[in-house]
mmCIF file of C-alpha atoms in Angstrom:
data_model
loop_
_atom_site.group_PDB
_atom_site.id
_atom_site.type_symbol
_atom_site.label_atom_id
_atom_site.label_comp_id
_atom_site.label_asym_id
_atom_site.label_seq_id
_atom_site.Cartn_x
_atom_site.Cartn_y
_atom_site.Cartn_z
ATOM 1 C CA MET L 1 100.648 101.215 90.062
ATOM 2 C CA THR L 2 99.071 104.244 91.218
ATOM 3 C CA ASP L 3 96.570 104.268 88.233
ATOM 4 C CA ASP L 4 95.903 100.860 89.093
ATOM 5 C CA PHE L 5 94.728 101.648 92.619
ATOM 6 C CA ALA L 6 93.125 104.721 91.432
ATOM 7 C CA ASN L 7 90.833 102.400 89.070
ATOM 8 C CA ARG L 8 89.858 100.275 92.134
ATOM 9 C CA LEU L 9 88.381 103.166 94.319
ATOM 10 C CA ARG L 10 85.181 104.831 93.871
ATOM 11 C CA PHE L 11 83.026 107.298 95.666
ATOM 12 C CA HIS L 12 79.535 106.947 95.604
ATOM 13 C CA ASP L 13 78.210 110.354 96.918
ATOM 14 C CA GLU L 14 74.486 109.381 96.926
ATOM 15 C CA LEU L 15 75.314 106.535 99.187
ATOM 16 C CA GLN L 16 78.172 108.237 101.150
ATOM 17 C CA THR L 17 80.194 105.292 100.432
ATOM 18 C CA LEU L 18 83.803 104.618 99.261
ATOM 19 C CA GLU L 19 83.817 101.200 96.833
ATOM 20 C CA ALA L 20 87.268 99.495 97.153
ATOM 21 C CA ASP L 21 87.814 97.114 94.656
ATOM 22 C CA PHE L 22 90.158 94.165 95.833
ATOM 23 C CA SER L 23 89.030 91.843 93.410
ATOM 24 C CA ASP L 24 91.909 89.770 92.045
ATOM 25 C CA PHE L 25 94.600 91.948 93.653
ATOM 26 C CA HIS L 26 97.475 90.544 94.796
ATOM 27 C CA PHE L 27 99.201 91.948 98.368
ATOM 28 C CA CYS L 28 102.580 90.314 98.029
ATOM 29 C CA ASN L 29 104.073 92.189 100.710
ATOM 30 C CA SER L 30 104.161 95.221 103.157
ATOM 31 C CA VAL L 31 105.154 97.900 100.390
ATOM 32 C CA THR L 32 102.394 97.058 98.225
ATOM 33 C CA THR L 33 100.010 97.044 101.068
ATOM 34 C CA ASN L 34 101.434 100.239 102.407
ATOM 35 C CA ARG L 35 101.339 101.922 99.015
ATOM 36 C CA PHE L 36 97.618 100.694 98.684
ATOM 37 C CA TYR L 37 96.385 101.974 101.910
ATOM 38 C CA ASP L 38 98.559 105.422 101.253
ATOM 39 C CA PHE L 39 96.467 105.810 98.431
ATOM 40 C CA ILE L 40 93.087 105.195 100.065
ATOM 41 C CA GLU L 41 93.857 107.722 102.801
ATOM 42 C CA ASP L 42 95.084 110.246 100.446
ATOM 43 C CA SER L 43 92.130 109.837 98.386
ATOM 44 C CA ILE L 44 89.622 110.104 101.427
ATOM 45 C CA ALA L 45 91.790 113.273 102.645
ATOM 46 C CA ALA L 46 91.077 114.875 98.988
ATOM 47 C CA SER L 47 87.345 113.991 99.104
ATOM 48 C CA GLY L 48 86.230 116.704 101.394
ATOM 49 C CA HIS L 49 84.659 114.596 103.962
ATOM 50 C CA ARG L 50 86.319 112.637 106.817
ATOM 51 C CA TYR L 51 83.601 109.893 107.220
ATOM 52 C CA TRP L 52 82.373 107.312 104.555
ATOM 53 C CA PHE L 53 80.677 103.966 104.589
ATOM 54 C CA PHE L 54 82.993 101.105 103.133
ATOM 55 C CA LEU L 55 81.951 98.359 100.599
ATOM 56 C CA VAL L 56 84.826 96.372 99.795
ATOM 57 C CA ASN L 57 84.785 93.578 97.091
ATOM 58 C CA LEU L 58 87.034 90.515 98.370
ATOM 59 C CA HIS L 59 86.618 88.568 95.049
ATOM 60 C CA GLY L 60 89.799 86.716 94.343
ATOM 61 C CA LEU L 61 91.841 88.665 96.950
ATOM 62 C CA GLN L 62 95.207 87.149 97.681
ATOM 63 C CA ILE L 63 97.311 88.254 100.603
ATOM 64 C CA ASP L 64 100.753 86.420 101.235
ATOM 65 C CA PRO L 65 101.435 85.720 104.978
ATOM 66 C CA ILE L 66 104.167 88.432 104.975
ATOM 67 C CA ALA L 67 101.466 91.361 103.886
ATOM 68 C CA TRP L 68 98.716 90.125 106.728
ATOM 69 C CA PRO L 69 100.225 92.237 109.317
ATOM 70 C CA ALA L 70 100.384 95.546 107.276
ATOM 71 C CA TYR L 71 97.300 94.764 106.086
ATOM 72 C CA ALA L 72 95.576 94.368 108.995
ATOM 73 C CA THR L 73 97.264 97.098 110.988
ATOM 74 C CA ARG L 74 96.316 99.489 108.198
ATOM 75 C CA GLY L 75 92.734 98.196 107.669
ATOM 76 C CA LYS L 76 92.358 98.856 111.310
ATOM 77 C CA ALA L 77 93.844 102.246 111.573
ATOM 78 C CA LEU L 78 91.643 103.229 108.548
ATOM 79 C CA ASN L 79 88.426 102.081 109.646
ATOM 80 C CA LEU L 80 88.851 103.560 113.295
ATOM 81 C CA ALA L 81 89.450 106.939 111.336
ATOM 82 C CA HIS L 82 87.042 107.396 108.479
ATOM 83 C CA SER L 83 84.582 104.317 108.797
ATOM 84 C CA MET L 84 80.674 104.831 109.584
ATOM 85 C CA GLY L 85 80.625 100.964 108.787
ATOM 86 C CA THR L 86 81.939 98.564 106.254
ATOM 87 C CA VAL L 87 80.780 95.526 104.516
ATOM 88 C CA ARG L 88 82.674 93.248 102.668
ATOM 89 C CA PHE L 89 81.265 90.846 99.863
ATOM 90 C CA ASP L 90 82.494 87.726 97.787
ATOM 91 C CA ALA L 91 85.294 86.716 100.284
ATOM 92 C CA SER L 92 86.658 83.186 99.298
ATOM 93 C CA SER L 93 86.891 80.636 102.387
ATOM 94 C CA GLU L 94 90.090 81.475 103.523
ATOM 95 C CA THR L 95 89.898 85.320 103.652
ATOM 96 C CA ALA L 96 86.351 85.215 105.234
ATOM 97 C CA ALA L 97 88.172 83.043 107.624
ATOM 98 C CA ARG L 98 90.687 85.446 108.498
ATOM 99 C CA VAL L 99 88.355 88.459 108.296
ATOM 100 C CA ALA L 100 86.313 86.619 110.858
ATOM 101 C CA SER L 101 88.887 85.893 113.214
ATOM 102 C CA ALA L 102 90.287 89.314 113.166
ATOM 103 C CA ALA L 103 86.750 90.577 114.100
ATOM 104 C CA GLN L 104 86.200 88.149 116.780
ATOM 105 C CA THR L 105 89.798 89.431 118.358
ATOM 106 C CA ASP L 106 89.043 93.036 117.623
ATOM 107 C CA HIS L 107 85.420 93.219 118.295
ATOM 108 C CA PHE L 108 83.904 94.222 115.345
ATOM 109 C CA ASP L 109 80.959 92.812 112.792
ATOM 110 C CA PRO L 110 83.149 91.666 109.845
ATOM 111 C CA ASN L 111 79.785 91.874 107.786
ATOM 112 C CA LEU L 112 80.443 89.548 105.213
ATOM 113 C CA PHE L 113 77.711 89.086 102.540
ATOM 114 C CA ASN L 114 78.188 86.994 99.466
ATOM 115 C CA CYS L 115 77.234 89.556 96.730
ATOM 116 C CA ARG L 116 77.268 93.200 96.326
ATOM 117 C CA GLU L 117 73.700 93.862 96.477
ATOM 118 C CA GLU L 118 73.649 92.192 99.531
ATOM 119 C CA ALA L 119 76.304 94.250 101.058
ATOM 120 C CA ILE L 120 74.827 97.601 99.703
ATOM 121 C CA ALA L 121 71.236 96.539 101.304
ATOM 122 C CA ARG L 122 73.344 96.054 104.935
ATOM 123 C CA LEU L 123 74.943 99.602 104.385
ATOM 124 C CA LYS L 124 71.552 101.078 103.784
ATOM 125 C CA LYS L 125 70.622 100.349 107.277
ATOM 126 C CA LEU L 126 73.530 101.963 109.058
ATOM 127 C CA PRO L 127 73.510 105.432 110.586
ATOM 128 C CA SER L 128 75.335 108.079 108.728
ATOM 129 C CA ARG L 129 78.082 110.251 111.182
ATOM 130 C CA ARG L 130 78.019 112.864 108.461
ATOM 131 C CA GLY L 131 77.371 116.471 109.578
ATOM 132 C CA GLY L 132 78.007 115.857 113.268
ATOM 133 C CA GLY L 133 81.734 116.731 113.453
ATOM 134 C CA SER L 134 83.971 114.142 114.808
ATOM 135 C CA GLY L 135 82.624 113.963 118.197
ATOM 136 C CA ASN L 136 86.316 113.669 119.990
ATOM 137 C CA LEU L 137 86.711 116.539 122.547
ATOM 138 C CA SER L 138 90.278 118.076 123.310
ATOM 139 C CA ASN L 139 92.254 116.088 125.787
ATOM 140 C CA TYR L 140 94.696 118.709 126.049
ATOM 141 C CA GLY L 141 95.018 122.699 126.771
ATOM 142 C CA THR L 142 97.229 125.107 125.420
ATOM 143 C CA ASP L 143 99.497 125.450 128.315
ATOM 144 C CA GLU L 144 99.945 121.443 127.964
ATOM 145 C CA LEU L 145 101.306 122.148 124.279
ATOM 146 C CA VAL L 146 103.404 125.445 124.505
ATOM 147 C CA SER L 147 105.622 123.456 126.851
ATOM 148 C CA ARG L 148 106.048 120.711 124.458
ATOM 149 C CA LEU L 149 107.705 122.737 121.375
ATOM 150 C CA SER L 150 110.805 124.659 121.475
ATOM 151 C CA PHE L 151 112.908 126.688 118.749
ATOM 152 C CA ASP L 152 116.555 126.830 118.675
ATOM 153 C CA ARG L 153 117.319 129.434 115.917
ATOM 154 C CA ALA L 154 121.159 128.898 116.300
ATOM 155 C CA THR L 155 120.697 125.353 115.045
ATOM 156 C CA SER L 156 117.393 125.889 113.314
ATOM 157 C CA VAL L 157 116.035 123.150 115.480
ATOM 158 C CA THR L 158 112.375 122.762 116.659
ATOM 159 C CA GLU L 159 111.888 120.087 119.314
ATOM 160 C CA ALA L 160 108.446 118.532 119.616
ATOM 161 C CA ASP L 161 108.142 116.678 122.814
ATOM 162 C CA PHE L 162 105.952 113.688 122.606
ATOM 163 C CA SER L 163 107.022 111.774 125.462
ATOM 164 C CA ASN L 164 104.442 110.505 127.744
ATOM 165 C CA PHE L 165 101.925 111.913 125.586
ATOM 166 C CA THR L 166 98.725 109.871 124.216
ATOM 167 C CA PHE L 167 97.253 110.807 120.814
ATOM 168 C CA TYR L 168 93.821 108.891 121.672
ATOM 169 C CA HIS L 169 91.877 110.434 118.463
ATOM 170 C CA SER L 170 92.148 112.637 115.211
ATOM 171 C CA ARG L 171 91.128 115.777 117.247
ATOM 172 C CA ASP L 172 94.175 115.296 119.501
ATOM 173 C CA VAL L 173 96.749 115.036 116.580
ATOM 174 C CA ASP L 174 94.924 118.295 114.770
ATOM 175 C CA ASP L 175 95.075 120.062 118.036
ATOM 176 C CA PHE L 176 98.981 119.427 118.368
ATOM 177 C CA TYR L 177 99.804 119.898 114.593
ATOM 178 C CA ASP L 178 97.790 123.116 114.358
ATOM 179 C CA HIS L 179 99.632 124.549 117.440
ATOM 180 C CA ILE L 180 102.973 123.458 115.692
ATOM 181 C CA GLU L 181 101.779 125.233 112.180
ATOM 182 C CA ALA L 182 100.973 128.456 114.290
ATOM 183 C CA ARG L 183 104.134 128.178 116.206
ATOM 184 C CA ILE L 184 106.431 127.888 112.974
ATOM 185 C CA GLY L 185 104.090 130.775 111.171
ATOM 186 C CA ASP L 186 104.770 133.002 114.402
ATOM 187 C CA SER L 187 108.829 132.206 114.359
ATOM 188 C CA GLY L 188 109.361 133.772 111.186
ATOM 189 C CA GLN L 189 111.370 131.232 110.020
ATOM 190 C CA ASP L 190 109.712 128.775 107.358
ATOM 191 C CA LYS L 191 111.939 125.803 107.600
ATOM 192 C CA TRP L 192 113.494 123.727 110.667
ATOM 193 C CA PHE L 193 115.149 120.321 111.445
ATOM 194 C CA PHE L 194 112.293 118.593 113.365
ATOM 195 C CA LEU L 195 113.596 116.485 116.583
ATOM 196 C CA ILE L 196 110.812 114.533 118.140
ATOM 197 C CA ASN L 197 110.938 112.672 121.491
ATOM 198 C CA TYR L 198 109.033 109.652 121.409
ATOM 199 C CA GLU L 199 109.698 108.453 124.614
ATOM 200 C CA ASN L 200 106.216 106.811 126.035
ATOM 201 C CA CYS L 201 104.404 108.327 123.243
ATOM 202 C CA THR L 202 101.212 106.148 122.605
ATOM 203 C CA ILE L 203 99.051 106.931 118.993
ATOM 204 C CA GLU L 204 95.959 104.660 119.331
ATOM 205 C CA PRO L 205 95.192 103.158 116.028
ATOM 206 C CA GLY L 206 92.122 105.630 115.629
ATOM 207 C CA ALA L 207 94.562 108.399 115.907
ATOM 208 C CA TRP L 208 97.311 106.846 113.360
ATOM 209 C CA VAL L 209 95.876 107.755 110.007
ATOM 210 C CA ARG L 210 95.665 111.518 111.142
ATOM 211 C CA PHE L 211 98.840 111.460 112.656
ATOM 212 C CA ALA L 212 100.271 109.989 109.622
ATOM 213 C CA HIS L 213 98.302 112.655 107.237
ATOM 214 C CA ARG L 214 99.413 115.755 109.515
ATOM 215 C CA GLY L 215 103.133 114.920 109.909
ATOM 216 C CA LYS L 216 103.680 114.410 105.792
ATOM 217 C CA LEU L 217 101.936 117.717 105.305
ATOM 218 C CA LEU L 218 104.264 119.572 108.082
ATOM 219 C CA ASN L 219 107.179 117.649 106.591
ATOM 220 C CA LYS L 220 106.645 118.852 103.289
ATOM 221 C CA ALA L 221 105.981 122.479 104.101
ATOM 222 C CA HIS L 222 108.705 123.312 107.014
ATOM 223 C CA SER L 223 111.271 120.314 107.278
ATOM 224 C CA LEU L 224 114.527 120.225 106.561
ATOM 225 C CA GLY L 225 114.903 116.985 107.820
ATOM 226 C CA SER L 226 113.112 114.792 110.785
ATOM 227 C CA VAL L 227 114.952 112.961 113.360
ATOM 228 C CA ARG L 228 112.773 110.690 115.976
ATOM 229 C CA PHE L 229 114.555 109.287 119.332
ATOM 230 C CA ALA L 230 113.235 106.842 121.978
ATOM 231 C CA PRO L 231 110.305 105.324 120.371
ATOM 232 C CA GLY L 232 108.314 102.279 121.665
ATOM 233 C CA SER L 233 108.336 99.083 119.875
ATOM 234 C CA GLU L 234 104.880 99.362 118.542
ATOM 235 C CA THR L 235 105.367 103.178 117.642
ATOM 236 C CA GLU L 236 108.573 102.486 115.984
ATOM 237 C CA ALA L 237 107.070 99.614 114.136
ATOM 238 C CA ASP L 238 104.225 101.345 112.740
ATOM 239 C CA ILE L 239 106.681 104.597 111.705
ATOM 240 C CA ARG L 240 109.103 102.035 109.799
ATOM 241 C CA MET L 241 106.039 100.323 108.087
ATOM 242 C CA ARG L 242 104.560 103.325 106.653
ATOM 243 C CA ALA L 243 108.173 104.794 105.707
ATOM 244 C CA GLU L 244 108.493 101.573 103.424
ATOM 245 C CA SER L 245 106.047 103.399 101.197
ATOM 246 C CA GLN L 246 106.577 106.855 101.164
ATOM 247 C CA ASP L 247 109.949 108.629 100.357
ATOM 248 C CA PHE L 248 111.363 109.356 103.890
ATOM 249 C CA ARG L 249 113.857 107.595 106.136
ATOM 250 C CA PRO L 250 112.206 107.075 109.794
ATOM 251 C CA ASN L 251 115.909 108.690 111.216
ATOM 252 C CA ILE L 252 114.951 106.637 114.210
ATOM 253 C CA ARG L 253 117.911 107.073 117.355
ATOM 254 C CA ASN L 254 117.677 105.767 120.763
ATOM 255 C CA THR L 255 118.486 109.067 122.709
ATOM 256 C CA ARG L 256 118.844 112.418 121.706
ATOM 257 C CA ASP L 257 122.536 112.889 121.705
ATOM 258 C CA GLU L 258 122.479 110.337 118.673
ATOM 259 C CA ALA L 259 119.686 112.423 117.045
ATOM 260 C CA LEU L 260 121.274 115.406 117.388
ATOM 261 C CA ALA L 261 124.043 113.896 116.071
ATOM 262 C CA ARG L 262 122.061 112.820 112.879
ATOM 263 C CA ILE L 263 120.600 116.239 112.311
ATOM 264 C CA ALA L 264 124.297 117.489 112.718
ATOM 265 C CA GLU L 265 125.136 115.058 109.441
ATOM 266 C CA LEU L 266 121.756 116.232 107.854
ATOM 267 C CA ARG L 267 123.057 120.231 108.141
ATOM 268 C CA ALA L 268 126.528 119.087 106.912
ATOM 269 C CA SER L 269 125.176 117.377 103.818
ATOM 270 C CA GLU L 270 123.218 120.473 103.055
ATOM 271 C CA HIS L 271 126.140 122.551 102.811
ATOM 272 C CA ALA L 272 128.484 119.488 101.274
#
């Protein structure tokens, strides 16, 4: 399926545009939807540019009702994280109506056009955000981040305290994860169990793509196992949704004690 995804994405450097060909594609469930959007996010991360115009071919697209929540959530997050402007063309009346309804709810221009040429003409009129950085300022100083990370060498547990913390945008995500990686580097120990407190943590839609990307890289490089506890309903739903299409168990528990018990299970299985 990954090959099919690759054949449906094209980067037009001269137009600063990512073209996504959803024509005759069937989003039959949330797993397929998440896998496609995972691939798009990974492709953008490898492209060398954070921002692109999006040109989306909707001809013959089918989105089953069970897939719509993931399609809408992942699409919104992708646009907020990476889009300089999104145009869509050749949608069926049903898809056009759904896009228009979502645009009204979330206050964005649906930019629906009859054909690719009209859509590209619209893109050419939109301003580029390339070269200006993210435009986001840091919301948190080093002192705030230092107090939110601790290391227990006896148990090889790194505890990240995201409680009562808001990731407003990608700059907040990068600041926190840069700090985590630097502290792990200073610890002299490369692999840790991660214990993550999500109590009253808020991850804004525009921060989710970067949050997921940095978390994935951190886990691959340094995690012996990650356990999360006390996430709110919305954050938990997003974590579980992304876990559907990726090779990790969300390991979500209600309390810190339950999360520590899960880490003890993971440690025991390592030595079994």
